[in-house]
XYZ file of N, CA and C in Angstrom:
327
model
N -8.934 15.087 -12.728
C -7.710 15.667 -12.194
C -6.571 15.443 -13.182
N -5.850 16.558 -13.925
C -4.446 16.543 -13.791
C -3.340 15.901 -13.091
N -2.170 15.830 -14.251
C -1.067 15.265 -13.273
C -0.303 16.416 -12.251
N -0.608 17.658 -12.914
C -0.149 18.661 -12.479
C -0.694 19.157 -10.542
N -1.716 18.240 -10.790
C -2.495 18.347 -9.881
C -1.720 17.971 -8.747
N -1.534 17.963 -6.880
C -0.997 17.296 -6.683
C -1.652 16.888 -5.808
N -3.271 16.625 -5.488
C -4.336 15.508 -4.802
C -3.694 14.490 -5.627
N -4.180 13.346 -4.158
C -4.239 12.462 -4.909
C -5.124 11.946 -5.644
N -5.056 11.014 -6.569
C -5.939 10.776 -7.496
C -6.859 9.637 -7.209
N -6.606 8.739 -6.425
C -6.617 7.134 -6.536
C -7.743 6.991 -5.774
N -8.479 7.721 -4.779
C -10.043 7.582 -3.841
C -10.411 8.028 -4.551
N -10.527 9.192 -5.354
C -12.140 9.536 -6.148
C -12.032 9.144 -7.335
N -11.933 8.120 -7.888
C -12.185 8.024 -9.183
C -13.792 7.736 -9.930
N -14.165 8.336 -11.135
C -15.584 8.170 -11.095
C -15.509 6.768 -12.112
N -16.556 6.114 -12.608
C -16.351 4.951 -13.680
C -16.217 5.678 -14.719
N -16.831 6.975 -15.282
C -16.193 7.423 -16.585
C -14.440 7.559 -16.598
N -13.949 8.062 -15.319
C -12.765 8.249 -15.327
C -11.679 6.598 -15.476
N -12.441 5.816 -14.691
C -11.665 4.465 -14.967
C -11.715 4.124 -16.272
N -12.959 4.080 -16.945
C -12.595 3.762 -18.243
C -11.863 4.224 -19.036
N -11.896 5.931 -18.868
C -11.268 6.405 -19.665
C -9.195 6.347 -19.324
N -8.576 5.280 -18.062
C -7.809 4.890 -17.899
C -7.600 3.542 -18.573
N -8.777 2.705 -19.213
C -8.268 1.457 -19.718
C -8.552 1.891 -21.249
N -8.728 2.850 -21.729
C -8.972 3.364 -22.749
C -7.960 4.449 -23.241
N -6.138 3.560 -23.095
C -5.323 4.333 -23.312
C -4.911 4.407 -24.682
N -4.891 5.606 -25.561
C -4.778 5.724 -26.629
C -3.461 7.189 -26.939
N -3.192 8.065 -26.135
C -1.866 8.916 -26.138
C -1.194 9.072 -25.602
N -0.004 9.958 -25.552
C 0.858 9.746 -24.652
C 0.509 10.339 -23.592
N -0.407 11.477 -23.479
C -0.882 12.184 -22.249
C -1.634 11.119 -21.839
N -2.632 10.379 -21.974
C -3.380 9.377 -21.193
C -2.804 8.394 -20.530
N -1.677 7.692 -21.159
C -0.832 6.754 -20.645
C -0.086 7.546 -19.311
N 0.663 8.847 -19.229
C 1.104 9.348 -18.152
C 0.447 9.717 -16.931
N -0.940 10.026 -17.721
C -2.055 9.951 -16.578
C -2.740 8.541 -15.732
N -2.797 7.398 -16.770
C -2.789 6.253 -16.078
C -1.645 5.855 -14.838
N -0.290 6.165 -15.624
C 0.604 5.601 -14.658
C 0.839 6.647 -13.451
N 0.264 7.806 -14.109
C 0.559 8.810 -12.501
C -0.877 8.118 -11.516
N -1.582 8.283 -11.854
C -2.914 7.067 -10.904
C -2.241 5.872 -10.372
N -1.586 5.158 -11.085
C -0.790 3.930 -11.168
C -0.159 3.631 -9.731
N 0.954 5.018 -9.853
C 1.895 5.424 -8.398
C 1.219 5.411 -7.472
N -0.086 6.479 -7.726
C -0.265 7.009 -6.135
C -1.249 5.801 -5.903
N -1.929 4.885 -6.427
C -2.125 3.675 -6.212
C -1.242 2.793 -5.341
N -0.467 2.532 -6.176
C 0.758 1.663 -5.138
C 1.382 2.773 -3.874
N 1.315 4.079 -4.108
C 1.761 4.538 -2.406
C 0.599 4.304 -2.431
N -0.253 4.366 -2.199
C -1.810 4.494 -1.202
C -1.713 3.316 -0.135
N -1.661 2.037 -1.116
C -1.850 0.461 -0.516
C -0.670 0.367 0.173
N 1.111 0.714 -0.508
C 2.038 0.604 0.332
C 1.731 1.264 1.550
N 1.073 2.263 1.883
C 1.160 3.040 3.352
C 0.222 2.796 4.242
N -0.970 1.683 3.337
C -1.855 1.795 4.890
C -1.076 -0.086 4.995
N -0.733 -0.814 4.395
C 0.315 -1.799 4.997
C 1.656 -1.150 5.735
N 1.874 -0.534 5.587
C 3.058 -0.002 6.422
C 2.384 0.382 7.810
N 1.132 1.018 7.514
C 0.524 1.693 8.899
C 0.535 -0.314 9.789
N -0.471 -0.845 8.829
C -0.464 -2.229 9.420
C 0.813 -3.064 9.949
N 1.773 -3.209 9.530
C 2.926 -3.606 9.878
C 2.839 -2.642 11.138
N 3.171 -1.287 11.605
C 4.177 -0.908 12.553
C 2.613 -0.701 14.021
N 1.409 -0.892 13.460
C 0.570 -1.500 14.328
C 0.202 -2.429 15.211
N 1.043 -3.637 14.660
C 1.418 -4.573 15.308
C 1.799 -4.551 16.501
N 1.535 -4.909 17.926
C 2.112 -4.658 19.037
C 3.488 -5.225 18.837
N 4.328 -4.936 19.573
C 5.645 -5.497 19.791
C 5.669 -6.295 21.103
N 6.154 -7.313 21.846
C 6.170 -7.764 23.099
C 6.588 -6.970 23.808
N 7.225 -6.066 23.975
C 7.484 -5.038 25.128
C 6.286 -4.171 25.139
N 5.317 -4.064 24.220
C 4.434 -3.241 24.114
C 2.569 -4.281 24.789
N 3.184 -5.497 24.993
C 1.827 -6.043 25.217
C 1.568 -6.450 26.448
N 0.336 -6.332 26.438
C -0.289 -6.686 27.889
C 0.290 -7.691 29.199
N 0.681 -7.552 30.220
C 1.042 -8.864 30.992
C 0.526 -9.716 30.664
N 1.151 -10.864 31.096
C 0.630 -12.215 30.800
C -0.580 -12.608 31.419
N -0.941 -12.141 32.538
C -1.778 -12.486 33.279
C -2.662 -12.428 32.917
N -2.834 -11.226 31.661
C -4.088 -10.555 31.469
C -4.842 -11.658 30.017
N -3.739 -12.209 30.149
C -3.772 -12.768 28.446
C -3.776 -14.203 28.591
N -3.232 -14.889 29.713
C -3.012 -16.270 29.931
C -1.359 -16.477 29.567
N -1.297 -16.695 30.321
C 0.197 -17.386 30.297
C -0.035 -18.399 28.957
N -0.617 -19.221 28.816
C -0.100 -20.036 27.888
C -0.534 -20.317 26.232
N -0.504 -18.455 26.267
C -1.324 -18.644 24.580
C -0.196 -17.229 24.606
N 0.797 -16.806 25.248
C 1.885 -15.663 25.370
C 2.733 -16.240 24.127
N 3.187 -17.297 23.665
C 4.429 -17.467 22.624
C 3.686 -17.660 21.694
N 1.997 -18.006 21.557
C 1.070 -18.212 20.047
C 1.172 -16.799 19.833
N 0.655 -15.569 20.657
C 0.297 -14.421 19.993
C 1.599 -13.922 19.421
N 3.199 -14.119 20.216
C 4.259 -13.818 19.811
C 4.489 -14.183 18.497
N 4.536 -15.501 18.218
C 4.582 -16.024 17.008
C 3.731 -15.122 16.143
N 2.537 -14.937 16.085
C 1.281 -14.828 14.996
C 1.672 -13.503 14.845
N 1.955 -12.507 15.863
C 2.411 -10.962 15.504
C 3.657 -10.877 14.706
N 4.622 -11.810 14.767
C 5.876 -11.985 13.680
C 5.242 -12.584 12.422
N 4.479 -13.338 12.307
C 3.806 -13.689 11.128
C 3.038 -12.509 10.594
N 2.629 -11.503 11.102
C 1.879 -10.728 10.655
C 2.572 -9.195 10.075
N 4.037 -8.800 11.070
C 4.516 -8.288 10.306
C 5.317 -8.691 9.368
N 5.303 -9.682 9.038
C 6.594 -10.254 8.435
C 5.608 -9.976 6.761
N 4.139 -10.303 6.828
C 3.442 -10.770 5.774
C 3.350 -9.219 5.222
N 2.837 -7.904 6.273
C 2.738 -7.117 5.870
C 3.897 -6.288 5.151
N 5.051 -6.577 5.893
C 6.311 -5.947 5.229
C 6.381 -6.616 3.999
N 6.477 -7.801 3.581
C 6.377 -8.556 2.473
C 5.246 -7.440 1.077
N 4.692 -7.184 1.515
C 3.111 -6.683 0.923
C 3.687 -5.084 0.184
N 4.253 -5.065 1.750
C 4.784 -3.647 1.310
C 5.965 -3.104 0.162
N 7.074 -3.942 0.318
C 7.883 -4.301 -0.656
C 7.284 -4.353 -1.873
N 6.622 -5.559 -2.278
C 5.483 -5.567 -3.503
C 5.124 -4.305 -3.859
N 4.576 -3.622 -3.022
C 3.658 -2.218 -3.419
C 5.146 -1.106 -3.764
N 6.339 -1.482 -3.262
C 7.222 -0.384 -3.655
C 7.651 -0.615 -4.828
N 8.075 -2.164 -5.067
C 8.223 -2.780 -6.789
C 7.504 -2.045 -7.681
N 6.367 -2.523 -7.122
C 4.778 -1.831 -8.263
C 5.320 -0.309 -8.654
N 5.069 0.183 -7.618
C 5.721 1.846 -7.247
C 6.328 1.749 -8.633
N 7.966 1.433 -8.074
C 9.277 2.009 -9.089
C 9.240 1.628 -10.434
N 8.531 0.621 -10.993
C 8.038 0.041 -12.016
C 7.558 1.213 -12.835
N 6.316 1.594 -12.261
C 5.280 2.537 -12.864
C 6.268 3.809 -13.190
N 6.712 4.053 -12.159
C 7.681 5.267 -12.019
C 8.360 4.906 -12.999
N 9.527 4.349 -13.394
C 10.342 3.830 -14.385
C 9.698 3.904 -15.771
N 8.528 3.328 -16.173
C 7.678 3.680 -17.111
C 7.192 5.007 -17.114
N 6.595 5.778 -16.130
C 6.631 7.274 -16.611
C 7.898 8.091 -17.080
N 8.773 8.253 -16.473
C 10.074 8.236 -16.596
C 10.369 8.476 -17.851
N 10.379 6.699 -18.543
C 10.924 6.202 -19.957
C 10.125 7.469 -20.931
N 8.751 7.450 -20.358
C 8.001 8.401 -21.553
C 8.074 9.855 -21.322
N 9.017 10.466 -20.445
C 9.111 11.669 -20.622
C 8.083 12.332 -19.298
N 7.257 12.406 -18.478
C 6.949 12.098 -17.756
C 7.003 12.544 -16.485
């Protein structure tokens, strides 16, 4: 695939094609790495984002009854730990993102 292309690139890659991504030698190959690069980091940023907003919310969870009253403030806790880790993740993956982007960019791109 082309950059022109606008599938994404980042599920089908074959091993000739990976190599021929660590086997950067022009400026067209390098733009093609880092366009893989992007839709890499969106790929991972969005299924953590899916994960983050998956998370039940407490208005969204089961009565207590159903769950035990006294494991109600562990799951509270552990679901704030969990989006907290995934939003964290996600951030990362947008860094990565604007990075790559910034480097295509620089090269014309």
């Amino acid at each position: 695939q082309r950059m022109s292309d606008t599938r994404p690139m980042v599920l089908k890659l074959s091993t000739k094609q990976s190599r021929e991504l660590t086997n950067i030698q022009t400026i067209i190959s390098l733009k093609e790495a880092l366009q893989v690069a992007v839709n890499l980091e969106m790929t991972v940023m969005f299924e953590y984002l899916f994960a983050c907003f998956s998370v039940l919310n407490s208005s969204d969870e089961v009565s207590k009854e159903d769950k035990g009253q006294e494991l109600a403030p562990y799951f509270s806790e552990l679901r704030r730990e969990y989006k907290s880790q995934f939003m964290i993740i996600c951030i990362q993956e947008m860094q990565h993102m604007s990075m790559a982007i910034d480097m295509l960019i620089s090269i014309g791109g």
